[in-house]
Structures are given as structure tokens and as C-alpha cells.
XYZ file of C-alpha atoms in Angstrom:
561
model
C 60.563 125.882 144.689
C 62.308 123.540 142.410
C 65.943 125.671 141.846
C 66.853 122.451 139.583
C 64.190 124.068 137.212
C 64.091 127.934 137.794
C 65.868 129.771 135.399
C 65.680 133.331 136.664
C 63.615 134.665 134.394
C 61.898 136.761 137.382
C 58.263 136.764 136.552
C 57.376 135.629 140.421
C 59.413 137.928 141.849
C 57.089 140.544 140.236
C 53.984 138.557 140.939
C 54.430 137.597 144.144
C 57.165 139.795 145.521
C 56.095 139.058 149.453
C 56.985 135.198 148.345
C 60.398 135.544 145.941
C 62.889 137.463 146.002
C 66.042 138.143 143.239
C 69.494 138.494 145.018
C 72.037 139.843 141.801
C 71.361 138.762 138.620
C 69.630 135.237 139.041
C 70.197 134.342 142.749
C 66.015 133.643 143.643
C 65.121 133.188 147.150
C 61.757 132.390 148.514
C 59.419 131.877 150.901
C 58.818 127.887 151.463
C 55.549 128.867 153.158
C 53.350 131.765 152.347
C 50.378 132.575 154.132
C 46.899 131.559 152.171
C 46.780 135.419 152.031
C 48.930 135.327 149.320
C 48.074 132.082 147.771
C 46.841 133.602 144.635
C 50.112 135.414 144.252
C 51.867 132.285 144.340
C 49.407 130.662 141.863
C 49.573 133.345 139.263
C 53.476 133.328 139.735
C 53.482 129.503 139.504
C 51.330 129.950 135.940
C 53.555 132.594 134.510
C 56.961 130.404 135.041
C 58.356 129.533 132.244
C 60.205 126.627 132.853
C 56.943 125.573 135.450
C 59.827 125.329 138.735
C 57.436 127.049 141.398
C 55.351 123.935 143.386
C 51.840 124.276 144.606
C 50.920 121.447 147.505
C 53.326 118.921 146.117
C 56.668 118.054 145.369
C 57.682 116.717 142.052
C 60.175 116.680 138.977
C 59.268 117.330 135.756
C 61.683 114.906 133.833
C 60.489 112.136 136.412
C 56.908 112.658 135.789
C 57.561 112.988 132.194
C 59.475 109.450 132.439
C 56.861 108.300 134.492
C 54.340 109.048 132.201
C 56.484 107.604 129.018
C 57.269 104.312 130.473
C 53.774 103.600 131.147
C 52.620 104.290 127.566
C 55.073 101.976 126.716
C 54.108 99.301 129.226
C 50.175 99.981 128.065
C 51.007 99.563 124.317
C 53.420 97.032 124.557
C 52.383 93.386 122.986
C 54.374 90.497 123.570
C 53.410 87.711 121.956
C 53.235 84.018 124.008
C 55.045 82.011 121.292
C 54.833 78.514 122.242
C 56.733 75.589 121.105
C 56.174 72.392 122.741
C 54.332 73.831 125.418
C 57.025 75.608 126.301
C 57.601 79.583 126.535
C 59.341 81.446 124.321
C 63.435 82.072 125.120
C 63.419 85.141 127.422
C 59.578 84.549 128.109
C 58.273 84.056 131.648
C 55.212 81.613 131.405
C 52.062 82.876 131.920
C 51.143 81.011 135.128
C 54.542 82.588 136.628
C 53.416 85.735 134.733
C 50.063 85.552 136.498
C 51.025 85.050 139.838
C 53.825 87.180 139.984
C 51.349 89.952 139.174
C 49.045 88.784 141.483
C 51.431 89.159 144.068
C 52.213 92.959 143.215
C 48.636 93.452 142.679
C 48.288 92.264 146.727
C 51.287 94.108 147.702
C 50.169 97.552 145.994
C 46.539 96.517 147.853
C 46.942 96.014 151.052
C 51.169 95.317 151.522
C 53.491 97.379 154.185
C 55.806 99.893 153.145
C 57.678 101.272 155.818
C 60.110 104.830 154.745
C 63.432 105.231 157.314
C 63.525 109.105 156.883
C 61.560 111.520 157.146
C 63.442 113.502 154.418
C 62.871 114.928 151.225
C 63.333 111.787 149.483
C 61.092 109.885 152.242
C 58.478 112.931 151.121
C 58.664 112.335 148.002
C 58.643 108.782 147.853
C 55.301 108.508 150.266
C 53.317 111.200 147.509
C 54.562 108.548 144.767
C 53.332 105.466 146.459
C 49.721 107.146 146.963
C 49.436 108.634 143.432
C 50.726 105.473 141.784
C 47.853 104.030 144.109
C 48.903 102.152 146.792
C 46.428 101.899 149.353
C 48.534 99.806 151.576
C 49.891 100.285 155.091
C 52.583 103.118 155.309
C 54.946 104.152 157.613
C 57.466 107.160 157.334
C 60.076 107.060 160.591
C 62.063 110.044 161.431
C 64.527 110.732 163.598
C 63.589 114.338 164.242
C 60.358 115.461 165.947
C 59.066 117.557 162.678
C 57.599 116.637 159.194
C 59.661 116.870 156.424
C 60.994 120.033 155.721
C 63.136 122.180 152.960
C 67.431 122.230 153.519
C 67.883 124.835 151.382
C 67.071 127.962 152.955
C 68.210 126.953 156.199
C 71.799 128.459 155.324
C 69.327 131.651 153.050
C 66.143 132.813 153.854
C 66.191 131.505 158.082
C 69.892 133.090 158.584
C 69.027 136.173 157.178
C 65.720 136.770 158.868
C 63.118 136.617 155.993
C 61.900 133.141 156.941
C 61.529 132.017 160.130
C 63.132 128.055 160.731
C 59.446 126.426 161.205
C 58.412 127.760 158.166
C 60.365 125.816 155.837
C 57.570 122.496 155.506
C 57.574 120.914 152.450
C 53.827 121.132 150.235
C 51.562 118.122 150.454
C 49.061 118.236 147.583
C 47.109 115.286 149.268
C 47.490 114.203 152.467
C 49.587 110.656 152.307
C 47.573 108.643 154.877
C 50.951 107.531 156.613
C 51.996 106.445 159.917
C 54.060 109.055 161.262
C 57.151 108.251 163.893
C 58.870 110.805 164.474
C 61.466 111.704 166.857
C 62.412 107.853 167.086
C 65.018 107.101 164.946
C 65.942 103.514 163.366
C 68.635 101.648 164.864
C 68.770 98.509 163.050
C 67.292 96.600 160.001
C 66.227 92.804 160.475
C 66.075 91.292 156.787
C 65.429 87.810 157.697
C 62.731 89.066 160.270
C 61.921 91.795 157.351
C 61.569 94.548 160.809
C 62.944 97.804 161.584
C 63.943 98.270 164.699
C 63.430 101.446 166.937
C 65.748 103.602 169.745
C 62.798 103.170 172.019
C 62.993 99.141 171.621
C 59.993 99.081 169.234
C 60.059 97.727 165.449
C 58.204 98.035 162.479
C 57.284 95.369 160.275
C 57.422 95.788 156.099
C 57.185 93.858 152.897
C 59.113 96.618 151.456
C 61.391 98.846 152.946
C 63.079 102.701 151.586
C 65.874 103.679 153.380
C 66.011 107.529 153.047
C 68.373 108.635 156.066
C 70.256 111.254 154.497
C 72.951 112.897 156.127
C 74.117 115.146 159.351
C 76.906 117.317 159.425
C 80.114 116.267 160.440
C 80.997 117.570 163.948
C 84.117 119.394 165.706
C 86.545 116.889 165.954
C 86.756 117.827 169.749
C 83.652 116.822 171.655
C 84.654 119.608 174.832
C 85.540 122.155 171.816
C 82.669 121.698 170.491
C 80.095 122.146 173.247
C 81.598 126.113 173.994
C 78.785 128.702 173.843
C 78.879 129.887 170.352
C 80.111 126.887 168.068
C 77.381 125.881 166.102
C 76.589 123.023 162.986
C 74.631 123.696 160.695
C 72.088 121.085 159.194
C 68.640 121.042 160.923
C 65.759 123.487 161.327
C 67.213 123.303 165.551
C 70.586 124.385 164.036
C 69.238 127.420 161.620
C 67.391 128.463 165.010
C 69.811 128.382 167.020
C 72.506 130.153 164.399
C 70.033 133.082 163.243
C 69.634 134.238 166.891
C 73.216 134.487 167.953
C 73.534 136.374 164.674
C 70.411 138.631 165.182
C 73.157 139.791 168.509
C 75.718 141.318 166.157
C 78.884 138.753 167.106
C 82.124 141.037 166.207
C 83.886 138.437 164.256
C 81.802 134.695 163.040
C 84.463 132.378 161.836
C 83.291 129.801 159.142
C 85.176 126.187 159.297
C 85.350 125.374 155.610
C 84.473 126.681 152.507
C 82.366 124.141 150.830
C 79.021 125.165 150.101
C 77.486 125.521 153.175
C 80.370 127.531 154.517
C 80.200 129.642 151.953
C 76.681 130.754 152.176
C 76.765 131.103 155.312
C 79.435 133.293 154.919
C 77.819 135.314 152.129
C 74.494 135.627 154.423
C 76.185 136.886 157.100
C 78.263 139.742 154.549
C 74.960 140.111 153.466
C 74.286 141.134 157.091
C 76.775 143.625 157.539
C 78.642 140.428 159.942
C 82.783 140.351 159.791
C 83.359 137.044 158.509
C 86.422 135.029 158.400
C 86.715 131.685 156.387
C 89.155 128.765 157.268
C 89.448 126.533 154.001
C 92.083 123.625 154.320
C 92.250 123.360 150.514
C 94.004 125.838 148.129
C 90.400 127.893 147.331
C 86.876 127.355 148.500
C 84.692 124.620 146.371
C 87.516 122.781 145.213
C 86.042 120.051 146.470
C 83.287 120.137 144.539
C 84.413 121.970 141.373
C 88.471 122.265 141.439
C 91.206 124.680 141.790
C 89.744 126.263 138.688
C 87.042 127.626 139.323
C 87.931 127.447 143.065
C 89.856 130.848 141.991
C 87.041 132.197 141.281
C 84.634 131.323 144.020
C 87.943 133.469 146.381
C 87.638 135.901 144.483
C 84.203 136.788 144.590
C 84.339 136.147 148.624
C 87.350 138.262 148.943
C 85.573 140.977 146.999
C 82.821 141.104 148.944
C 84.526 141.530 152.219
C 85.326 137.855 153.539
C 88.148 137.097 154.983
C 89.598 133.981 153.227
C 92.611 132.200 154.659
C 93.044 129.070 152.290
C 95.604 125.914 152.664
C 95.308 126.053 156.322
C 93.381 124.381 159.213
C 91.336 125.440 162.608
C 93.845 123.327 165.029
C 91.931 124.368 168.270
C 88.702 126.510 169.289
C 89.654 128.469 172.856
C 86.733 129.667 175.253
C 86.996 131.451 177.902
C 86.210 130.901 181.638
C 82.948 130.992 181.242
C 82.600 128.320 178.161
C 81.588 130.883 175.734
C 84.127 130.576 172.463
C 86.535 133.718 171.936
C 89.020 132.548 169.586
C 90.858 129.794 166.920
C 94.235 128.657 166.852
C 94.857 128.047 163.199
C 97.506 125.602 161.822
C 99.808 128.271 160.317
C 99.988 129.932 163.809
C 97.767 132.705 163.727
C 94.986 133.232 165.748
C 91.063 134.498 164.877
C 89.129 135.990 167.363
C 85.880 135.363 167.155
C 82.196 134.927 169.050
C 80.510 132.689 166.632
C 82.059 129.598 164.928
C 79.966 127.847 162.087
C 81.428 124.368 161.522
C 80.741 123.749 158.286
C 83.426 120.130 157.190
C 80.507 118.587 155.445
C 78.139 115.625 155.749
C 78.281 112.424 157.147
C 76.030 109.802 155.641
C 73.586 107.906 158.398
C 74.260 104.265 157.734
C 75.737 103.165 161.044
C 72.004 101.828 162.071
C 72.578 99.567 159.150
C 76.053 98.320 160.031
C 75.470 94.589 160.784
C 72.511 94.031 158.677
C 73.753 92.236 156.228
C 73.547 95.417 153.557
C 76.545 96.666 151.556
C 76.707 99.834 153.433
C 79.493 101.799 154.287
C 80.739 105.444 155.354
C 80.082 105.877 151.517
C 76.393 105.282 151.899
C 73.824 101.841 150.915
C 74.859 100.311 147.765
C 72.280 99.905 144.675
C 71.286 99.524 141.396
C 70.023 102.115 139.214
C 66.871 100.639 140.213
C 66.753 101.928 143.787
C 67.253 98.208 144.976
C 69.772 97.616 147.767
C 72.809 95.556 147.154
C 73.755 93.282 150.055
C 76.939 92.255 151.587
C 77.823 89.741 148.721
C 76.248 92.247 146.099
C 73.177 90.414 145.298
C 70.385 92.772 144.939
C 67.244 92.689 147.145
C 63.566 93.088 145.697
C 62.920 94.076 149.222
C 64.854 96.944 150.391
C 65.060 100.354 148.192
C 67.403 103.089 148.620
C 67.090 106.936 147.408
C 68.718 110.384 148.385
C 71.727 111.541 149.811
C 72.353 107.952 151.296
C 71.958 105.852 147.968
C 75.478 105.330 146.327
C 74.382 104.000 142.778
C 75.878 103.264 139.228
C 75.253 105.769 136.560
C 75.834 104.820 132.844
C 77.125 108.075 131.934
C 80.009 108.043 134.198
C 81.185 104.385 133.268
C 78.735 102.972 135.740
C 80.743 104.537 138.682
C 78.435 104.899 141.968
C 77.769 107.944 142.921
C 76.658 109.355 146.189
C 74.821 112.526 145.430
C 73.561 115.456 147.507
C 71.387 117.123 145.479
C 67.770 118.227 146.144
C 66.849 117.472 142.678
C 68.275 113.995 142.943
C 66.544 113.139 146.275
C 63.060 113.444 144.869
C 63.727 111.774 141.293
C 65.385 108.891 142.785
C 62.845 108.359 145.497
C 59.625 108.706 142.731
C 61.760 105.892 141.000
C 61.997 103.913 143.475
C 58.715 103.838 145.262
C 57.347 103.037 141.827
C 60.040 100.150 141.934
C 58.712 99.118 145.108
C 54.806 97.932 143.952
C 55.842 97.048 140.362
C 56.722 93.950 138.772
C 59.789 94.202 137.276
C 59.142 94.472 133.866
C 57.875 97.549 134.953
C 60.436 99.347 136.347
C 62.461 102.220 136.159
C 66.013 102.864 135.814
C 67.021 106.442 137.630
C 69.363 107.709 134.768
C 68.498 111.582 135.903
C 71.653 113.924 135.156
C 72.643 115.386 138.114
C 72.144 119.132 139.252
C 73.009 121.610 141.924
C 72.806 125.065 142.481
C 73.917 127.399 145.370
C 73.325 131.129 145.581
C 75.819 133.145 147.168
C 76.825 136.862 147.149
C 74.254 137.640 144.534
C 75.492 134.835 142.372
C 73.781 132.119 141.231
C 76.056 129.144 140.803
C 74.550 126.063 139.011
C 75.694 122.712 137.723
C 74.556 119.893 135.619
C 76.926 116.481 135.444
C 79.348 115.358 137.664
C 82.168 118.143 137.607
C 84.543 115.922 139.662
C 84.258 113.298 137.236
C 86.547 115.236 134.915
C 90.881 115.960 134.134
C 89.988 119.341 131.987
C 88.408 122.760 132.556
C 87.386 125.122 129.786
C 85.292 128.845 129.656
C 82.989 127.974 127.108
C 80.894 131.355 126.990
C 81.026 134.372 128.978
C 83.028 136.808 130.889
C 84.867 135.317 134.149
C 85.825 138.940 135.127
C 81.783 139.490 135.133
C 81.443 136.610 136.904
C 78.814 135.709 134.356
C 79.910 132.934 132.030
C 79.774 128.781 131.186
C 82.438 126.012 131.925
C 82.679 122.936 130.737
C 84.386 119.784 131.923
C 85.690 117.107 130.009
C 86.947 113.854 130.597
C 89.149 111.667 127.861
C 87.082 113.736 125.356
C 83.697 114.132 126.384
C 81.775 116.305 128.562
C 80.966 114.975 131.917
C 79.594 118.484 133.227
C 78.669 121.941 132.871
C 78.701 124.699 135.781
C 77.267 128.321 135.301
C 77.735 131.642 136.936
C 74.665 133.670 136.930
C 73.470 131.930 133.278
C 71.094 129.670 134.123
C 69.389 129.418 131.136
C 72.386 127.495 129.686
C 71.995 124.658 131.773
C 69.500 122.737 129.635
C 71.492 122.955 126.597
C 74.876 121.690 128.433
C 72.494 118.822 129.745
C 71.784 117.811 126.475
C 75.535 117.545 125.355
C 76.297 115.539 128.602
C 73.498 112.732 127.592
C 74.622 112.814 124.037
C 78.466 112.395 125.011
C 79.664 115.394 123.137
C 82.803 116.050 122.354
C 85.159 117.977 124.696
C 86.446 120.481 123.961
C 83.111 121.770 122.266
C 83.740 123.593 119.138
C 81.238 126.646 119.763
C 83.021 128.834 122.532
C 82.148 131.970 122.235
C 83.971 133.821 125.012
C 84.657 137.541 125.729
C 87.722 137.688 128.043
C 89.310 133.805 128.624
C 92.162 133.155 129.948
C 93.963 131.410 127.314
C 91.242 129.923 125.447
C 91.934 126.172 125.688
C 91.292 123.038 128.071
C 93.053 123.802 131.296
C 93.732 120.773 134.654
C 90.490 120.917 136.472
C 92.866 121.083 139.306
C 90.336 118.304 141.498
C 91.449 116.748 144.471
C 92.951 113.188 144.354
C 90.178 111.179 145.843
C 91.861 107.506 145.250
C 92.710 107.095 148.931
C 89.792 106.942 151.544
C 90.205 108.304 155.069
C 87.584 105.885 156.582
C 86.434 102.906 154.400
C 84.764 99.450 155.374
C 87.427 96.294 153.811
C 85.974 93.289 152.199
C 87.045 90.069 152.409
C 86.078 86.936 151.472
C 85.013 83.476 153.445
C 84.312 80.256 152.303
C 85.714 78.049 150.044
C 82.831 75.993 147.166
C 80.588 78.465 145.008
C 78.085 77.668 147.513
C 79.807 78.813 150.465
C 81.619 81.701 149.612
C 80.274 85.154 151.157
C 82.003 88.616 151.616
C 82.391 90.421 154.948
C 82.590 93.593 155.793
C 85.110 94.678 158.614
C 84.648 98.703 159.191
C 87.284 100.595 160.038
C 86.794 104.050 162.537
């Protein structure tokens, strides 16, 4: 189910009500993998969508295929003519013999070239199903470091904590099989450029012509290694971790205690209200997702937890977990003092990007993921791009034109599988064929019956405004703005918006927008977005430069832990 697309209209919750499922309003849940018993369900619910978000065998995205589809219309009509002048090409021109061989060499590459995918992810998924449909019948290799195919995030925190869906049931659809090399449960521990090899834990490597490094994330980990190991602290991140999580719920802990009120946290926290669990929520900053969406609407996101039942202790810290004698966790010292008691602790501090395989190769890579272009195409130490090595997903720190070119690392389900169709296109095209990934970003997150959705970049924004709606509802539009313009628009339970606000974000509309419409606002006008100051990094890698002629001079990272 592509949640990017679905604007709760419902139909396939009527259709196929064994499959979806409508929490509130607009929340949608599903099943990632019905039985064939109710195949035809699914495919009469997938017909009747609206906005076509339900996927049958395959994963996609409608704007990239659309793109996809444009740009090689363009490509097939296109006529350049070879003017000539003195046997010469034209300025700007490449002449045909370079012309000729350079496509000869794609044409060999997309024929019978290596690709080798470092992930096993979403974006590794997505970007082997591009390679085959685009029609390279090469060699292909997809590395993993977990034993299991490529599988949905999403309802990890959902559908497996709440029961519905069991944890090995969350595969991602294949339309076609992708004729790859699978390696799973090794995981990549280096990348040899000059040797073009990745190298494997178990001392093996992998040879490539072209190389996507689709690593993604884990979750960041109790900062206390002996803390963390008690009997009842768990992370929360793989289909291992949803297993593990859902059974110590299914045994009714008295108290869980969620570790941060991002996202995660706070659908965790919503499934387990949802399960008649007492919940208490430790959020260091002022109000849960102000991290991701400021103090603002932070306010609100309390709110709504507090009035379902959670308890919500903001601008403090979990200083120590305490177990008892026979390592099973029984309570948390917090910063201000107090104490929680509690059976079940769901550390929940966010993500950590894998690059540290990469350290050393000669990449620019950093805690804040692999550098690239909007092309997909790695960036190495000294910032010249590769034509070997692609990048895509939560890993891939790019620029984006709407946001001044400013690279952005994005976590976003929709952006994993756009980027990585763009770049394994990238990958067996010449380069007057490729793609730039200009994709707006989008997010959702459905928790306690609300479905919470954003398009843009709401940290990339100094004002806040209730465009449409009723906050006291908790049904209504904001819109950020940013020395004018929108950047981003975020919804509560009014999904249907969403397009509409994209539009304005590509076009650079003006901010405030001169159309609110809203039944109970606050005060009516632009308010701080009240986001956190993110100008000083906590862990960063430090350049600096050797050498002294043009010829010689180089940049080096030195990482700091």
C-alpha cells in the first residue's frame, strides 16, 4: 500500500475489509500480505481506488513512472542536429564516434554488465524491479545484512504490534521475479573503488561495474550497552524487533515506557493505548514531533496523546534503566528525579544511518549519510561525482532545488522507491538520458485514529500558519513558510489536501497564502514554527585539505565519535 498516495476515501476497506482497515477518520491500515483467498478482494479494491495507491505484485510510484514515461518521449522525439563546421562538432555537441561508443558501452553494460545493490531494503527492492523492467539482463546482486527478503517498515510499529499481522507477513510484492543473486544475512563491510569490489563480513567480495548503495538505517541504541541488554528493553526497527515487542505485549506489562516521542515512539505508544496498555512517554524536547514538525504543532501532537490516556512527561530525559536481580527491567530514573516503573521499555531516539562500512573508501560519507547529486551518483571525498557508484533511500543525502539545493537526508517510504527507480535507470543510461530525482517529499504516520500527513520539508521553514480547518477537531491544514514561500504542508486527518499544497510548494507560492479558510485559529496569522536549532552537529566528520598545486590538492575526512 502506497500511504504517499491513499487518500482515505475508504472504498477498500469496504471491498476488502479482511485486507484494510480505517482507524478514525482516515488512519488506513492493512494487510501487506493477504492470502490468494482474498486476492480478488484486493484486486477489485485496487480498481476502485481513486487515487490508484493499493499495489498488486509490485512496488512503484506513480509520479516516477509518469516521469519515467515523459522523459523517454522526450528522448524518442528529440532531434539534434550534427552541425558541422570544419569537421568539427557543433559547441556543446559530443561527436558522433564518441556518441557511438559511449552508447555502445551502455548498450554492453545494460547487456551483460554487473550491478551489485548493498541493501536489501525498500529502495534496493525497488531499484532491482527497475533495472529488469528498464531491461537489463545483466548480472545482479542484492546483499543484505538480514537473513529475509525485503520487507515493509511501516506496520512493524501498526498492524504486527497490535496483533492483526503477524511480523513475517510484511514481504514486499514482486510482480516478476528479478532474477537476482540473493546474499543475505552477510552484510557489506567495505567498498573497494579502485578494485570496483564489495567486500563481505564473511571475507568474501563482490565484483560490479555499477554499484547502489541502499543501507538504510537502524535504530539508535540505549546509550548503556549493560542497560540495554535487561529483559524487557527493546528497539524497534526490524521484523526480529516487532517479534520480539508484540509478544511481551501480548503478556499485559503493567506500565511500557516509550523513550522518545518522535514518530516511532509515538505509535508505538498509540498501539499500545489502542491495546488497553498504560503507557508513559519520555520526550527530551518541549512536545512530541518537534523534531520533525516544531513546537507548533508539537502542542498538538501532546494533546491528542494526553487525551487519549498517555502519559507525557516532556523537557526531560531517561538518565538510567534499573533491573532487578534477575536482569529483567522494573524501572527509569528520569532526569527531573522522578522515577517510572515499568516492565517494558521501547527505545525509540531515532535512526542511525549505516555508512560506517563505507568509512575509508574514499566516498563523502558521513554520520549524515553518502553524498550525491540529484542524479543518484555518489560524490567522493573531494566531491567529484562517480558514474560508478549510485546512492538512494534513507542513506542518500542529496541537493534539492526547491530548498536552495540544501541536501537532504530523507526517511520517507515514498522517497526510497522514487529515488532508487531514478537511479537504477541512471545506472544503464547514458547520460543524456538521465533523470534528475526532484520528487517533493512526503510522510505520513497514523496514530490514535489520526492520520497525520506531510508534503515538503516542514523543518525547512521560520513560520507556521492554520490554513483550513479546525485544530480543536484535530482536522485541519498547516502551512509552512520560509522568507515568503511555502516550503511545506502537514494535514490532520485531510488527506485529500495534500495534492493541492504539493502543487503550491513546486510553484513557490507565496506564504502566507491568501485563501485560509479556517473555523477556530488561534490568532489567524504566521506564527514561529518553533523548530529546533539544528546549526550545531553532535557527531560530524571535519574536512580538511592536503596538498598544495591544483593537481595535488585533495580533501580528507577525519571522523569524529
Amino acid at each position: 500500500m502506497n500511504l504517499t498516495r491513499c487518500q482515505a476515501y475508504a472504498q477498500c476497506a469496504f471491498l476488502a475489509p479482511d485486507v484494510f482497515r480505517m482507524r478514525g477518520n482516515e488512519a488506513l491500515l492493512y494487510d501487506p500480505q493477504p492470502d490468494g483467498a482474498q486476492r480478488e478482494q484486493v484486486l477489485r479494491a485496487a480498481a476502485a481506488c481513486p487515487v490508484q495507491a493499493i499495489l498488486v505484485d509490485h512496488v512503484t510510484d506513480r509520479e516516477a513512472t509518469a516521469a519515467a514515461r515523459t522523459a523517454a518521449s522526450a528522448v524518442a522525439s528529440r532531434s539534434v542536429p550534427m552541425q558541422r563546421a570544419a569537421g568539427r562538432a557543433a559547441p556543446n555537441q559530443v561527436s558522433a564516434p564518441a556518441s557511438g561508443l559511449r552508447d555502445a558501452a551502455v548498450e554492453a553494460l545494460r547487456r551483460s554488465g554487473r550491478v551489485v545493490i548493498a541493501g536489501a531494503s525498500l529502495a534496493g527492492l525497488a531499484a532491482a524491479a527497475t533495472l529488469r523492467r528498464e531491461g537489463f539482463t545483466g548480472s545482479l546482486t542484492i546483499i543484505g545484512d538480514e537473513p529475509y527478503r525485503p520487507y515493509d517498515r511501516p506496520p512493524l510499529s501498526k498492524q504486527v504490534l497490535d496483533g492483526w499481522v503477524p511480523a513475517d507477513h510484511t514481504g514486499l510484492p514482486l510482480r516478476d521475479e528479478v532474477n537476482a543473486r540473493w546474499l543475505l544475512g552477510v552484510p557489506a563491510t567495505g567498498l573497494d573503488l579502485a578494485g570496483k569490489r564489495v567486500i563481505l563480513a564473511d571475507g568474501g567480495t563482490v565484483g560490479y561495474d555499477r554499484v547502489l548503495i541502499a543501507t538504510g538505517t537502524r535504530a539508535r541504541p540505549w546509550f548503556n550497552a549493560g542497560e540495554a541488554a535487561l529483559d524487557g528493553v527493546f528497539g524497534l526497527r526490524s521484523r526480529d524487533d516487532a517479534t520480539g515487542l508484540y509478544r511481551r505485549l501480548a503478556e499485559r506489562p503493567r506500565r511500557v515506557l516509550v523513550i522518545g516521542g518522535g514518530f516511532t515512539g509515538s505509535e508505538v505508544a498509540s498501539t499500545c493505548r489502542e491495546r488497553g496498555l498504560a503507557v508513559t512517554v519520555v520526550e527530551r524536547g518541549p512536545a512530541p514531533l518537534v523534531g520533525a514538525l516544531g513546537g507548533v504543532i508539537g502542542a498538538v501532537a501532546a494533546d491528542l496523546q494526553r487525551e487519549h490516556g498517555v502519559d507525557l512527561r516532556c523537557g526531560v530525559t531517561v538518565a538510567a534503566l534499573e533491573g532487578d536481580g534477575a536482569g529483567r527491567l522494573r524501572r527509569a530514573h528520569l532526569s527531573d528525579g522522578s522515577t517510572v516503573d515499568a516492565e517494558v521499555a521501547v527505545v525509540a531516539l531515532g535512526a542511525i544511518r549505516n555508512t560506517e562500512w563505507l568509512y575509508g573508501s574514499g566516498l563523502a560519507v558521513g554520520d549524515w549519510g553518502v553524498g550525491c547529486d540529484a542524479g543518484c551518483r555518489a560524490f567522493d571525498v573531494n566531491g567529484v561525482v562517480s558514474d560508478d557508484v549510485f546512492v538512494a533511500g534513507d542513506v542518500a543525502r542529496f541537493p534539492h532545488p526547491l530548498y536552495d539545493y540544501q541536501f537532504l537526508a530523507l526517511e520517507h517510504w515514498g522517497n526510497a522507491v522514487t529515488q532508487a527507480q531514478i537511479a537504477a535507470h541512471n545506472m544503464i543510461s547514458a547520460p543524456a538520458d538521465r533523470w534528475p530525482h526532484l520528487a517533493s517529499p512526503v510522510f505520513w504516520s497514523a496514530q490514535f485514529g489520526t492520520n497525520i500527513k506531510s508534503v515538503g520539508v516542514p523543518t525547512y521553514a521560520d513560520q507556521v500558519t492554520i490554513v483550513q480547518g479546525s485544530v480543536a477537531e484535530r482536522r485541519f491544514m498547516a502551512a509552512y513558510g520560509y522568507q515568503g514561500r511555502i516550503t511545506a504542508a502537514l494535514g490532520f486527518n485531510q488527506g485529500k489536501w495534500l495534492e493541492f499544497y504539493q502543487g503550491l510548494i513546486e510553484a513557490a507560492a507565496p506564504f502566507p497564502p491568501d485563501f485560509r479558510h479556517v473555523d477556530q485559529p488561534v490568532d489567524g496569522q504566521p506564527v514561529p514554527a518553533q523548530l529546533p536549532d539544528r546549526k550545531i552537529r553532535d557527531r560530524h566528520a571535519t574536512v580538511v585539505m592536503t596538498g598544495h598545486d591544483p593537481s595535488e590538492r585533495r580533501a580528507e575526512l577525519i571522523y569524529h565519535h
